[in-house]
Amino acid sequence: MAAGGAADAQARFGHSVKGLLTEKVTSCGTDVIALTKQVLKGSRSAELLGQAARNMVMQEDAILHSEDSLRKMAIITTHLQYHSSKLSRPWSWNFPALFSSTGKKQFRRTSSGRQTFRTS
């Protein structure tokens, strides 16, 4: 019976080792699945970060373009205000072309009644 008991103990030991190995394989499989999920999540995070960086660069370019446009519009506004202020004061208009150096008018009436500049 000693041989039968040894064989029985060996069988129980074999079953317990198989059970432990099965538990370890299951545990490792679960860990691999968790690791894969984490890697995929990290990959997705890196993809999202890359996309966010590209979007930020595009926004920065749009902001720079808008800033340039605003600067140009400010210059145009200044020029328009200057010309508007010149036109709103009739005494500042430049009429020297209408008069000769003697003060004589440089335009004449045509037979149809229109005024034209004298060329001679």
mmCIF file with all atom_site columns, C-alpha atoms in Angstrom:
data_model
loop_
_atom_site.group_PDB
_atom_site.id
_atom_site.type_symbol
_atom_site.label_atom_id
_atom_site.label_alt_id
_atom_site.label_comp_id
_atom_site.label_asym_id
_atom_site.label_entity_id
_atom_site.label_seq_id
_atom_site.pdbx_PDB_ins_code
_atom_site.Cartn_x
_atom_site.Cartn_y
_atom_site.Cartn_z
_atom_site.occupancy
_atom_site.B_iso_or_equiv
_atom_site.pdbx_formal_charge
_atom_site.auth_seq_id
_atom_site.auth_comp_id
_atom_site.auth_asym_id
_atom_site.auth_atom_id
_atom_site.pdbx_PDB_model_num
ATOM 1   C CA . MET A 1 1   ? 0.000   0.000   0.000   1.00 0.00 ? 1   MET A CA 1
ATOM 2   C CA . ALA A 1 2   ? 2.904   2.236   0.390   1.00 0.00 ? 2   ALA A CA 1
ATOM 3   C CA . ALA A 1 3   ? 3.385   2.212   -3.327  1.00 0.00 ? 3   ALA A CA 1
ATOM 4   C CA . GLY A 1 4   ? -0.299  2.948   -3.844  1.00 0.00 ? 4   GLY A CA 1
ATOM 5   C CA . GLY A 1 5   ? -0.150  5.786   -1.350  1.00 0.00 ? 5   GLY A CA 1
ATOM 6   C CA . ALA A 1 6   ? 2.914   7.228   -3.025  1.00 0.00 ? 6   ALA A CA 1
ATOM 7   C CA . ALA A 1 7   ? 1.196   7.051   -6.394  1.00 0.00 ? 7   ALA A CA 1
ATOM 8   C CA . ASP A 1 8   ? -1.895  8.638   -4.920  1.00 0.00 ? 8   ASP A CA 1
ATOM 9   C CA . ALA A 1 9   ? 0.172   11.455  -3.365  1.00 0.00 ? 9   ALA A CA 1
ATOM 10  C CA . GLN A 1 10  ? 1.985   11.939  -6.619  1.00 0.00 ? 10  GLN A CA 1
ATOM 11  C CA . ALA A 1 11  ? -1.361  12.157  -8.468  1.00 0.00 ? 11  ALA A CA 1
ATOM 12  C CA . ARG A 1 12  ? -2.634  14.704  -5.950  1.00 0.00 ? 12  ARG A CA 1
ATOM 13  C CA . PHE A 1 13  ? 0.598   16.668  -6.286  1.00 0.00 ? 13  PHE A CA 1
ATOM 14  C CA . GLY A 1 14  ? 0.238   16.546  -10.098 1.00 0.00 ? 14  GLY A CA 1
ATOM 15  C CA . HIS A 1 15  ? -3.345  17.805  -9.888  1.00 0.00 ? 15  HIS A CA 1
ATOM 16  C CA . SER A 1 16  ? -2.393  20.603  -7.510  1.00 0.00 ? 16  SER A CA 1
ATOM 17  C CA . VAL A 1 17  ? 0.502   21.630  -9.768  1.00 0.00 ? 17  VAL A CA 1
ATOM 18  C CA . LYS A 1 18  ? -1.832  21.565  -12.763 1.00 0.00 ? 18  LYS A CA 1
ATOM 19  C CA . GLY A 1 19  ? -4.332  23.657  -10.808 1.00 0.00 ? 19  GLY A CA 1
ATOM 20  C CA . LEU A 1 20  ? -1.639  26.155  -9.818  1.00 0.00 ? 20  LEU A CA 1
ATOM 21  C CA . LEU A 1 21  ? -0.385  26.323  -13.400 1.00 0.00 ? 21  LEU A CA 1
ATOM 22  C CA . THR A 1 22  ? -3.924  26.869  -14.661 1.00 0.00 ? 22  THR A CA 1
ATOM 23  C CA . GLU A 1 23  ? -4.409  29.683  -12.150 1.00 0.00 ? 23  GLU A CA 1
ATOM 24  C CA . LYS A 1 24  ? -1.079  31.235  -13.141 1.00 0.00 ? 24  LYS A CA 1
ATOM 25  C CA . VAL A 1 25  ? -1.870  30.971  -16.880 1.00 0.00 ? 25  VAL A CA 1
ATOM 26  C CA . THR A 1 26  ? -5.310  32.522  -16.285 1.00 0.00 ? 26  THR A CA 1
ATOM 27  C CA . SER A 1 27  ? -3.741  35.267  -14.183 1.00 0.00 ? 27  SER A CA 1
ATOM 28  C CA . CYS A 1 28  ? -1.077  35.921  -16.832 1.00 0.00 ? 28  CYS A CA 1
ATOM 29  C CA . GLY A 1 29  ? -3.755  35.965  -19.545 1.00 0.00 ? 29  GLY A CA 1
ATOM 30  C CA . THR A 1 30  ? -5.748  38.508  -17.546 1.00 0.00 ? 30  THR A CA 1
ATOM 31  C CA . ASP A 1 31  ? -2.595  40.587  -17.027 1.00 0.00 ? 31  ASP A CA 1
ATOM 32  C CA . VAL A 1 32  ? -1.792  40.461  -20.764 1.00 0.00 ? 32  VAL A CA 1
ATOM 33  C CA . ILE A 1 33  ? -5.338  41.600  -21.583 1.00 0.00 ? 33  ILE A CA 1
ATOM 34  C CA . ALA A 1 34  ? -5.049  44.477  -19.067 1.00 0.00 ? 34  ALA A CA 1
ATOM 35  C CA . LEU A 1 35  ? -1.629  45.404  -20.449 1.00 0.00 ? 35  LEU A CA 1
ATOM 36  C CA . THR A 1 36  ? -2.986  45.359  -24.016 1.00 0.00 ? 36  THR A CA 1
ATOM 37  C CA . LYS A 1 37  ? -5.891  47.599  -22.975 1.00 0.00 ? 37  LYS A CA 1
ATOM 38  C CA . GLN A 1 38  ? -3.464  49.986  -21.272 1.00 0.00 ? 38  GLN A CA 1
ATOM 39  C CA . VAL A 1 39  ? -1.174  50.087  -24.331 1.00 0.00 ? 39  VAL A CA 1
ATOM 40  C CA . LEU A 1 40  ? -4.156  50.745  -26.589 1.00 0.00 ? 40  LEU A CA 1
ATOM 41  C CA . LYS A 1 41  ? -5.378  53.462  -24.216 1.00 0.00 ? 41  LYS A CA 1
ATOM 42  C CA . GLY A 1 42  ? -1.884  54.992  -24.203 1.00 0.00 ? 42  GLY A CA 1
ATOM 43  C CA . SER A 1 43  ? -1.750  54.765  -27.978 1.00 0.00 ? 43  SER A CA 1
ATOM 44  C CA . ARG A 1 44  ? -5.140  56.463  -28.213 1.00 0.00 ? 44  ARG A CA 1
ATOM 45  C CA . SER A 1 45  ? -3.960  59.122  -25.772 1.00 0.00 ? 45  SER A CA 1
ATOM 46  C CA . ALA A 1 46  ? -0.858  59.727  -27.881 1.00 0.00 ? 46  ALA A CA 1
ATOM 47  C CA . GLU A 1 47  ? -3.045  59.934  -30.991 1.00 0.00 ? 47  GLU A CA 1
ATOM 48  C CA . LEU A 1 48  ? -5.348  62.439  -29.276 1.00 0.00 ? 48  LEU A CA 1
ATOM 49  C CA . LEU A 1 49  ? -2.361  64.478  -28.085 1.00 0.00 ? 49  LEU A CA 1
ATOM 50  C CA . GLY A 1 50  ? -0.961  64.550  -31.635 1.00 0.00 ? 50  GLY A CA 1
ATOM 51  C CA . GLN A 1 51  ? -4.317  65.645  -33.004 1.00 0.00 ? 51  GLN A CA 1
ATOM 52  C CA . ALA A 1 52  ? -4.604  68.338  -30.310 1.00 0.00 ? 52  ALA A CA 1
ATOM 53  C CA . ALA A 1 53  ? -1.115  69.595  -31.192 1.00 0.00 ? 53  ALA A CA 1
ATOM 54  C CA . ARG A 1 54  ? -2.037  69.775  -34.902 1.00 0.00 ? 54  ARG A CA 1
ATOM 55  C CA . ASN A 1 55  ? -5.243  71.628  -34.048 1.00 0.00 ? 55  ASN A CA 1
ATOM 56  C CA . MET A 1 56  ? -3.315  74.069  -31.867 1.00 0.00 ? 56  MET A CA 1
ATOM 57  C CA . VAL A 1 57  ? -0.874  74.797  -34.695 1.00 0.00 ? 57  VAL A CA 1
ATOM 58  C CA . MET A 1 58  ? -3.787  75.424  -37.060 1.00 0.00 ? 58  MET A CA 1
ATOM 59  C CA . GLN A 1 59  ? -5.401  77.763  -34.525 1.00 0.00 ? 59  GLN A CA 1
ATOM 60  C CA . GLU A 1 60  ? -2.124  79.597  -34.018 1.00 0.00 ? 60  GLU A CA 1
ATOM 61  C CA . ASP A 1 61  ? -1.810  80.122  -37.784 1.00 0.00 ? 61  ASP A CA 1
ATOM 62  C CA . ALA A 1 62  ? -5.392  81.420  -37.912 1.00 0.00 ? 62  ALA A CA 1
ATOM 63  C CA . ILE A 1 63  ? -4.688  83.791  -35.015 1.00 0.00 ? 63  ILE A CA 1
ATOM 64  C CA . LEU A 1 64  ? -1.526  85.098  -36.685 1.00 0.00 ? 64  LEU A CA 1
ATOM 65  C CA . HIS A 1 65  ? -3.402  85.621  -39.958 1.00 0.00 ? 65  HIS A CA 1
ATOM 66  C CA . SER A 1 66  ? -6.200  87.441  -38.097 1.00 0.00 ? 66  SER A CA 1
ATOM 67  C CA . GLU A 1 67  ? -3.666  89.602  -36.291 1.00 0.00 ? 67  GLU A CA 1
ATOM 68  C CA . ASP A 1 68  ? -2.055  90.539  -39.611 1.00 0.00 ? 68  ASP A CA 1
ATOM 69  C CA . SER A 1 69  ? -5.461  91.349  -41.112 1.00 0.00 ? 69  SER A CA 1
ATOM 70  C CA . LEU A 1 70  ? -6.375  93.506  -38.110 1.00 0.00 ? 70  LEU A CA 1
ATOM 71  C CA . ARG A 1 71  ? -3.086  95.393  -38.391 1.00 0.00 ? 71  ARG A CA 1
ATOM 72  C CA . LYS A 1 72  ? -3.760  96.100  -42.071 1.00 0.00 ? 72  LYS A CA 1
ATOM 73  C CA . MET A 1 73  ? -7.329  97.188  -41.318 1.00 0.00 ? 73  MET A CA 1
ATOM 74  C CA . ALA A 1 74  ? -6.039  99.565  -38.625 1.00 0.00 ? 74  ALA A CA 1
ATOM 75  C CA . ILE A 1 75  ? -3.703  101.166 -41.174 1.00 0.00 ? 75  ILE A CA 1
ATOM 76  C CA . ILE A 1 76  ? -6.532  101.496 -43.699 1.00 0.00 ? 76  ILE A CA 1
ATOM 77  C CA . THR A 1 77  ? -8.811  102.977 -41.013 1.00 0.00 ? 77  THR A CA 1
ATOM 78  C CA . THR A 1 78  ? -6.160  105.546 -40.122 1.00 0.00 ? 78  THR A CA 1
ATOM 79  C CA . HIS A 1 79  ? -5.781  106.528 -43.768 1.00 0.00 ? 79  HIS A CA 1
ATOM 80  C CA . LEU A 1 80  ? -9.541  106.797 -44.244 1.00 0.00 ? 80  LEU A CA 1
ATOM 81  C CA . GLN A 1 81  ? -9.896  108.930 -41.106 1.00 0.00 ? 81  GLN A CA 1
ATOM 82  C CA . TYR A 1 82  ? -7.144  111.225 -42.349 1.00 0.00 ? 82  TYR A CA 1
ATOM 83  C CA . HIS A 1 83  ? -8.764  111.652 -45.768 1.00 0.00 ? 83  HIS A CA 1
ATOM 84  C CA . SER A 1 84  ? -12.208 112.020 -44.224 1.00 0.00 ? 84  SER A CA 1
ATOM 85  C CA . SER A 1 85  ? -10.980 114.817 -41.952 1.00 0.00 ? 85  SER A CA 1
ATOM 86  C CA . LYS A 1 86  ? -9.405  116.558 -44.958 1.00 0.00 ? 86  LYS A CA 1
ATOM 87  C CA . LEU A 1 87  ? -12.649 116.329 -46.940 1.00 0.00 ? 87  LEU A CA 1
ATOM 88  C CA . SER A 1 88  ? -14.828 117.527 -44.060 1.00 0.00 ? 88  SER A CA 1
ATOM 89  C CA . ARG A 1 89  ? -13.000 120.919 -43.965 1.00 0.00 ? 89  ARG A CA 1
ATOM 90  C CA . PRO A 1 90  ? -13.720 122.757 -47.228 1.00 0.00 ? 90  PRO A CA 1
ATOM 91  C CA . TRP A 1 91  ? -11.153 125.481 -46.478 1.00 0.00 ? 91  TRP A CA 1
ATOM 92  C CA . SER A 1 92  ? -8.432  122.858 -46.584 1.00 0.00 ? 92  SER A CA 1
ATOM 93  C CA . TRP A 1 93  ? -9.242  121.722 -50.104 1.00 0.00 ? 93  TRP A CA 1
ATOM 94  C CA . ASN A 1 94  ? -6.497  122.260 -52.604 1.00 0.00 ? 94  ASN A CA 1
ATOM 95  C CA . PHE A 1 95  ? -7.737  124.640 -55.324 1.00 0.00 ? 95  PHE A CA 1
ATOM 96  C CA . PRO A 1 96  ? -4.503  126.067 -56.764 1.00 0.00 ? 96  PRO A CA 1
ATOM 97  C CA . ALA A 1 97  ? -5.016  124.177 -60.005 1.00 0.00 ? 97  ALA A CA 1
ATOM 98  C CA . LEU A 1 98  ? -8.137  126.213 -60.702 1.00 0.00 ? 98  LEU A CA 1
ATOM 99  C CA . PHE A 1 99  ? -6.330  129.551 -60.666 1.00 0.00 ? 99  PHE A CA 1
ATOM 100 C CA . SER A 1 100 ? -3.314  130.843 -62.483 1.00 0.00 ? 100 SER A CA 1
ATOM 101 C CA . SER A 1 101 ? -0.458  132.557 -60.702 1.00 0.00 ? 101 SER A CA 1
ATOM 102 C CA . THR A 1 102 ? -2.258  135.882 -61.347 1.00 0.00 ? 102 THR A CA 1
ATOM 103 C CA . GLY A 1 103 ? -5.428  134.647 -59.691 1.00 0.00 ? 103 GLY A CA 1
ATOM 104 C CA . LYS A 1 104 ? -7.326  134.438 -63.003 1.00 0.00 ? 104 LYS A CA 1
ATOM 105 C CA . LYS A 1 105 ? -9.756  131.566 -63.362 1.00 0.00 ? 105 LYS A CA 1
ATOM 106 C CA . GLN A 1 106 ? -8.420  128.714 -65.487 1.00 0.00 ? 106 GLN A CA 1
ATOM 107 C CA . PHE A 1 107 ? -11.762 127.394 -66.757 1.00 0.00 ? 107 PHE A CA 1
ATOM 108 C CA . ARG A 1 108 ? -14.131 128.599 -69.455 1.00 0.00 ? 108 ARG A CA 1
ATOM 109 C CA . ARG A 1 109 ? -17.697 128.040 -70.524 1.00 0.00 ? 109 ARG A CA 1
ATOM 110 C CA . THR A 1 110 ? -18.394 126.137 -73.687 1.00 0.00 ? 110 THR A CA 1
ATOM 111 C CA . SER A 1 111 ? -21.207 126.963 -76.061 1.00 0.00 ? 111 SER A CA 1
ATOM 112 C CA . SER A 1 112 ? -23.337 124.285 -74.389 1.00 0.00 ? 112 SER A CA 1
ATOM 113 C CA . GLY A 1 113 ? -22.897 125.996 -71.003 1.00 0.00 ? 113 GLY A CA 1
ATOM 114 C CA . ARG A 1 114 ? -20.514 123.466 -69.448 1.00 0.00 ? 114 ARG A CA 1
ATOM 115 C CA . GLN A 1 115 ? -17.348 124.583 -67.702 1.00 0.00 ? 115 GLN A CA 1
ATOM 116 C CA . THR A 1 116 ? -14.033 123.114 -68.853 1.00 0.00 ? 116 THR A CA 1
ATOM 117 C CA . PHE A 1 117 ? -10.442 123.839 -67.936 1.00 0.00 ? 117 PHE A CA 1
ATOM 118 C CA . ARG A 1 118 ? -8.582  126.159 -70.229 1.00 0.00 ? 118 ARG A CA 1
ATOM 119 C CA . THR A 1 119 ? -5.662  124.405 -71.897 1.00 0.00 ? 119 THR A CA 1
ATOM 120 C CA . SER A 1 120 ? -4.044  127.519 -73.265 1.00 0.00 ? 120 SER A CA 1
#
